[in-house]
PDB file of C-alpha atoms in Angstrom:
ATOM      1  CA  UNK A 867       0.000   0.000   0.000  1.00  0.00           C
ATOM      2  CA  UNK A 868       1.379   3.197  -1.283  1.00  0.00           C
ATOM      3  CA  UNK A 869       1.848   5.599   2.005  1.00  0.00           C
ATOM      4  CA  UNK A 870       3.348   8.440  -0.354  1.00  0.00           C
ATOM      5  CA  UNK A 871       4.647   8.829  -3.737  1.00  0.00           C
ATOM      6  CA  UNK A 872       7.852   7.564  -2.676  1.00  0.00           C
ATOM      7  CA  UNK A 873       7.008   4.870   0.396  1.00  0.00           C
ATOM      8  CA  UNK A 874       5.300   1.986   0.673  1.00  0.00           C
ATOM      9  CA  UNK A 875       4.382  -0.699   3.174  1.00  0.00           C
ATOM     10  CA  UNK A 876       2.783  -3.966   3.460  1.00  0.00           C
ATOM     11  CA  UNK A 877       1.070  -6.094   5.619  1.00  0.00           C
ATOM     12  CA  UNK A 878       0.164  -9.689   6.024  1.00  0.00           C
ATOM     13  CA  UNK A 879      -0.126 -12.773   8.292  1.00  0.00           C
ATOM     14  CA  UNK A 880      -2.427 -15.944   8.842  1.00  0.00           C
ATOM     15  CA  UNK A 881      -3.156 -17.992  12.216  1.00  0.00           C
ATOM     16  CA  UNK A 882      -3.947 -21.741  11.730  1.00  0.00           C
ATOM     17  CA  UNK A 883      -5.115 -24.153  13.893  1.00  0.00           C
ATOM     18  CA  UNK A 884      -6.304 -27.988  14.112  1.00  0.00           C
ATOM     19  CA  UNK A 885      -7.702 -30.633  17.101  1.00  0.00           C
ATOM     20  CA  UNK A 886      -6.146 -33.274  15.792  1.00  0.00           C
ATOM     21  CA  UNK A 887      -6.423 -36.124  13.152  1.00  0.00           C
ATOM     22  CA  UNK A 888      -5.498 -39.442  14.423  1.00  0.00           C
ATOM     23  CA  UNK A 889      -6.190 -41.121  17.607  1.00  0.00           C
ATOM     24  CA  UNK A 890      -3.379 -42.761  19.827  1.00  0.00           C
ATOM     25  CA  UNK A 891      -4.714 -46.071  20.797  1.00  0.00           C
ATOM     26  CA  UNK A 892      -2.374 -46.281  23.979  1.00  0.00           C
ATOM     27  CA  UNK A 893      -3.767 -42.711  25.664  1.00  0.00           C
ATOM     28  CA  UNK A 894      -6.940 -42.180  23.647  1.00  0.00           C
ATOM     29  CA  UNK A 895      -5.783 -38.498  22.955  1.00  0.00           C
ATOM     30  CA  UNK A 896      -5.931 -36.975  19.405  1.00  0.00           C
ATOM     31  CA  UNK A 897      -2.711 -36.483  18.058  1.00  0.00           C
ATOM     32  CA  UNK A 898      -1.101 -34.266  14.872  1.00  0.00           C
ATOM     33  CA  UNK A 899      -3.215 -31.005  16.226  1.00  0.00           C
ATOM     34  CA  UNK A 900      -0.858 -27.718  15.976  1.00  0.00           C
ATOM     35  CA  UNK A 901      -1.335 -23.995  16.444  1.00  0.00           C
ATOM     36  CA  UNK A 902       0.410 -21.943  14.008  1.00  0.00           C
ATOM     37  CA  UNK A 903       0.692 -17.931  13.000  1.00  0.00           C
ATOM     38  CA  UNK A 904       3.150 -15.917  10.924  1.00  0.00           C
ATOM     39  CA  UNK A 905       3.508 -12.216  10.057  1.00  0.00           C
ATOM     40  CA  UNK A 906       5.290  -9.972   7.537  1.00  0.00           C
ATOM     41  CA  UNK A 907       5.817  -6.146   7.394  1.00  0.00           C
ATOM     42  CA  UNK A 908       7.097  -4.629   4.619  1.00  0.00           C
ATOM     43  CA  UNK A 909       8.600  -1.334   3.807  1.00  0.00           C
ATOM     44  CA  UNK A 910       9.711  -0.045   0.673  1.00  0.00           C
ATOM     45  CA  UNK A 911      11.259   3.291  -0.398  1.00  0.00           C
ATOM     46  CA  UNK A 912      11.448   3.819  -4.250  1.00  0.00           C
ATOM     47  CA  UNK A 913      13.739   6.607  -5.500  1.00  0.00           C
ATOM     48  CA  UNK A 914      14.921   7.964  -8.546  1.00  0.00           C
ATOM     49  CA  UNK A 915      18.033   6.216  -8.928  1.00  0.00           C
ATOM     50  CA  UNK A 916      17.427   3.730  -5.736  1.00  0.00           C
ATOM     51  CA  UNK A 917      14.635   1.036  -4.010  1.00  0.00           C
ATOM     52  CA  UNK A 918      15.054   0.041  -0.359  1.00  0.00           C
ATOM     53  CA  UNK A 919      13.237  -2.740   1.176  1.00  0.00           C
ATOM     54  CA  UNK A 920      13.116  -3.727   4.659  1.00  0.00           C
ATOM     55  CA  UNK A 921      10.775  -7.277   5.531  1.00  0.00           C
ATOM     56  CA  UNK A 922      10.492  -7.922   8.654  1.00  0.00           C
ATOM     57  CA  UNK A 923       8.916 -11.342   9.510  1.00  0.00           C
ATOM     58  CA  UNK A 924       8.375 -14.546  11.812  1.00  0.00           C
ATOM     59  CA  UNK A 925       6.285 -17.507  12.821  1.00  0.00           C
ATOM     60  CA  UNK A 926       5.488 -19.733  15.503  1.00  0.00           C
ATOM     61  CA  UNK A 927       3.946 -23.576  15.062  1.00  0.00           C
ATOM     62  CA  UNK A 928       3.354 -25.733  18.315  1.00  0.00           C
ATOM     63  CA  UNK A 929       2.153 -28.966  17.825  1.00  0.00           C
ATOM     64  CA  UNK A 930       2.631 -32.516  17.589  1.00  0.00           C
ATOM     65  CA  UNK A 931       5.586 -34.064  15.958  1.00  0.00           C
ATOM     66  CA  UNK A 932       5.001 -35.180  12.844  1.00  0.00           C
ATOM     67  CA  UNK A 933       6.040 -38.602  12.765  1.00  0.00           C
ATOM     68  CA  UNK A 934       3.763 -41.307  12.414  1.00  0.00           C
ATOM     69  CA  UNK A 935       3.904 -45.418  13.005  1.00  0.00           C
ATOM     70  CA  UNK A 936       0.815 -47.755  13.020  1.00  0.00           C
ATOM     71  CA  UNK A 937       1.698 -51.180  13.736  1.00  0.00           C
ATOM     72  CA  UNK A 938      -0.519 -52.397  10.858  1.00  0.00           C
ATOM     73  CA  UNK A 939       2.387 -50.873   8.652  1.00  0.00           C
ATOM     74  CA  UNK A 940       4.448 -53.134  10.135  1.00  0.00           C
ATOM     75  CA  UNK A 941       2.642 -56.118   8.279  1.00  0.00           C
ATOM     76  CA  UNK A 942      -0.040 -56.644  10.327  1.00  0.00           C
ATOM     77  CA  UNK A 943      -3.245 -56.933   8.083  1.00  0.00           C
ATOM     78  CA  UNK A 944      -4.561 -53.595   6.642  1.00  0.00           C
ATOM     79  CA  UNK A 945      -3.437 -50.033   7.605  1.00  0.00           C
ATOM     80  CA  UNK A 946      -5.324 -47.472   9.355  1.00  0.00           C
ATOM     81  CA  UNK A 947      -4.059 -44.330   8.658  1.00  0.00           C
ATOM     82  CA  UNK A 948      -7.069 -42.423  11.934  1.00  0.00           C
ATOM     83  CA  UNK A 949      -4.891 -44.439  14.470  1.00  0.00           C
ATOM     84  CA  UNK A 950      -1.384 -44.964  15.715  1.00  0.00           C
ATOM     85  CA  UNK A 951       0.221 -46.450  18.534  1.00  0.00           C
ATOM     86  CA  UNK A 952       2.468 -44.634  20.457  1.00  0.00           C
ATOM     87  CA  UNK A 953       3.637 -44.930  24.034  1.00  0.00           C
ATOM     88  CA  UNK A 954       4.948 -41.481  25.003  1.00  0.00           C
ATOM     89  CA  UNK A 955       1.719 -39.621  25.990  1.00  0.00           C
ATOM     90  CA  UNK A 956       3.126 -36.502  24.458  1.00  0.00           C
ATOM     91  CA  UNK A 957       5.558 -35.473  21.373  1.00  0.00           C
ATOM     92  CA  UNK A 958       5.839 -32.000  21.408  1.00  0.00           C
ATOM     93  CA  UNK A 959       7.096 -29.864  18.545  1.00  0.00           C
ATOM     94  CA  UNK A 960       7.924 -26.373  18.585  1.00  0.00           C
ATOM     95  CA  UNK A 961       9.184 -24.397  15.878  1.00  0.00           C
ATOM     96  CA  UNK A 962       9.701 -20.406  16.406  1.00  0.00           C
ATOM     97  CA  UNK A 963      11.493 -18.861  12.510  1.00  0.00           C
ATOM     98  CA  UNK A 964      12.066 -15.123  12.340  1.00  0.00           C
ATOM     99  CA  UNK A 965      14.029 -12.692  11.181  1.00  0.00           C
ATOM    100  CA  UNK A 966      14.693  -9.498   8.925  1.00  0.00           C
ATOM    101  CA  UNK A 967      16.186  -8.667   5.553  1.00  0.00           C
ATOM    102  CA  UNK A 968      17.525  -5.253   4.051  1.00  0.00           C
ATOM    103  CA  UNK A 969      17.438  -4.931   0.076  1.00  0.00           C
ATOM    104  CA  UNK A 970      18.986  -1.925  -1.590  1.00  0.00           C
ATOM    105  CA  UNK A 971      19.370  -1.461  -5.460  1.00  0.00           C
ATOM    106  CA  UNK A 972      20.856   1.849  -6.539  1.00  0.00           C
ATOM    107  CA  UNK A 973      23.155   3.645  -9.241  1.00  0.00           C
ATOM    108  CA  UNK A 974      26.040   5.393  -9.645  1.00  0.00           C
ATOM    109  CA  UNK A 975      26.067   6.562 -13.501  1.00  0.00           C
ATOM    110  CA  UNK A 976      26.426   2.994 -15.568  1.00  0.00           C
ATOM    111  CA  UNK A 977      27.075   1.121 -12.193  1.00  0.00           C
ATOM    112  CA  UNK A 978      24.355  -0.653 -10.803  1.00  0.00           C
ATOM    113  CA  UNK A 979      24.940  -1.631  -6.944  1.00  0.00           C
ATOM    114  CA  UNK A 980      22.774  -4.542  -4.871  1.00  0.00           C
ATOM    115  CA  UNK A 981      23.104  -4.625  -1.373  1.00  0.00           C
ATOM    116  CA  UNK A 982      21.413  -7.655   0.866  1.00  0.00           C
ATOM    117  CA  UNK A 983      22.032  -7.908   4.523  1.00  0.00           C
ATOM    118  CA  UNK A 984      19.987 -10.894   6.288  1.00  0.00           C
ATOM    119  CA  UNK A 985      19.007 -12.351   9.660  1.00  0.00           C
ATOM    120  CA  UNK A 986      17.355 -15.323  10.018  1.00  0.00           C
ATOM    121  CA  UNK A 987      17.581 -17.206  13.402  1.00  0.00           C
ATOM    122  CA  UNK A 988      15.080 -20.334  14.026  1.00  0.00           C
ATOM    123  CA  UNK A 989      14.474 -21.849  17.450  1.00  0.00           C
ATOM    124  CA  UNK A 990      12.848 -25.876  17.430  1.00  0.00           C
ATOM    125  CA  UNK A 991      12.589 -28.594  19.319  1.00  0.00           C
ATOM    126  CA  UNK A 992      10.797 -31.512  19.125  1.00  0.00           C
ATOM    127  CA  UNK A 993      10.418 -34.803  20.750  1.00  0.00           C
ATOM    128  CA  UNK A 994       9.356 -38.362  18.702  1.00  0.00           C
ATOM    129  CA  UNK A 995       8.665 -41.831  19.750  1.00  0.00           C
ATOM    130  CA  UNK A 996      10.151 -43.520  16.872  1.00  0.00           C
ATOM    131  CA  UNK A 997       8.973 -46.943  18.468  1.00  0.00           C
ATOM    132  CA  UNK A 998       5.682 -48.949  18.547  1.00  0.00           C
ATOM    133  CA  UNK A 999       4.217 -49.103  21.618  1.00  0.00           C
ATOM    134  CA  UNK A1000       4.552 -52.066  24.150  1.00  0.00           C
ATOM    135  CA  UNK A1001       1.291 -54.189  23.078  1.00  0.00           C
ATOM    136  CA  UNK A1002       2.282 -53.627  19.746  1.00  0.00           C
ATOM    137  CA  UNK A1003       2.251 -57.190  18.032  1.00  0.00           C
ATOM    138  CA  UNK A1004       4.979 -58.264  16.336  1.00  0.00           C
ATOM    139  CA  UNK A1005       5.057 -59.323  12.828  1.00  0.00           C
ATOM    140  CA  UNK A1006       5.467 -63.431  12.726  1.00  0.00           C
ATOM    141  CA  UNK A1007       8.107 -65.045   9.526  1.00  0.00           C
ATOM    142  CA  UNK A1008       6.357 -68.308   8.172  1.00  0.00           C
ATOM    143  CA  UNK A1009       8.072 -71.370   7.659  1.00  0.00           C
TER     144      UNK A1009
END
């Protein structure tokens, strides 16, 4: 949104969220539900002989971890993809990007100049129970 002939700055973000879509068998919890937002601001100065942008931005997701076993995958008959079995009764993820960059494009007679300077941290952590759960059965080899 132009703020002058000169100036400019935009706007935007978005805020997610979800219960849930599987069940885990071993704490009857839904699992795979998350909260998520992100935001951007942008400023931009257009000159004659120069544009300067400055984008400031960041995110934050908390959630479940994404990773997903069902014993049935483990060649027990069918594969229900609403269930899982998991013994940890949580697996937290948390995943926290920001950060800031500063575009400049400007002459000097036939020389054209580009300058980027950047910042971009992330913070996550997350926590997975790679293993099937203890009642888990155990796929059998025939003889």
């Amino acid at each position: 949104m132009p703020t002058s002939d000169a100036w400019g700055i935009r706007l935007s973000g978005k805020a997610r969220t979800s219960d849930g879509w599987a069940e885990n068998v071993f704490t009857d919890k839904d699992v795979f539900g998350y909260d998520s937002w992100g935001a951007r601001a942008v400023i931009q100065y257009k000159g004659e002989a120069s544009t300067w942008t400055l984008n400031i931005h960041g995110s934050d997701y908390e959630g479940d971890s994404g990773f997903y076993f069902n014993s049935e995958a483990a060649g027990n008959e069918g594969l229900d993809f609403d269930e899982l079995q998991q013994q940890s009764k949580e697996s937290p993820e948390d995943i926290e990007p920001w950060g800031a960059n500063f575009t400049g494009n400007f002459s000097m007679g036939d020389i054209d100049f580009v300058s980027v300077t950047a910042y971009e941290p992330s913070d996550s952590s997350a926590f997975d129970d790679l293993g099937p759960g203890v009642d888990t059965p155990k796929p059998t080899a025939q003889i």
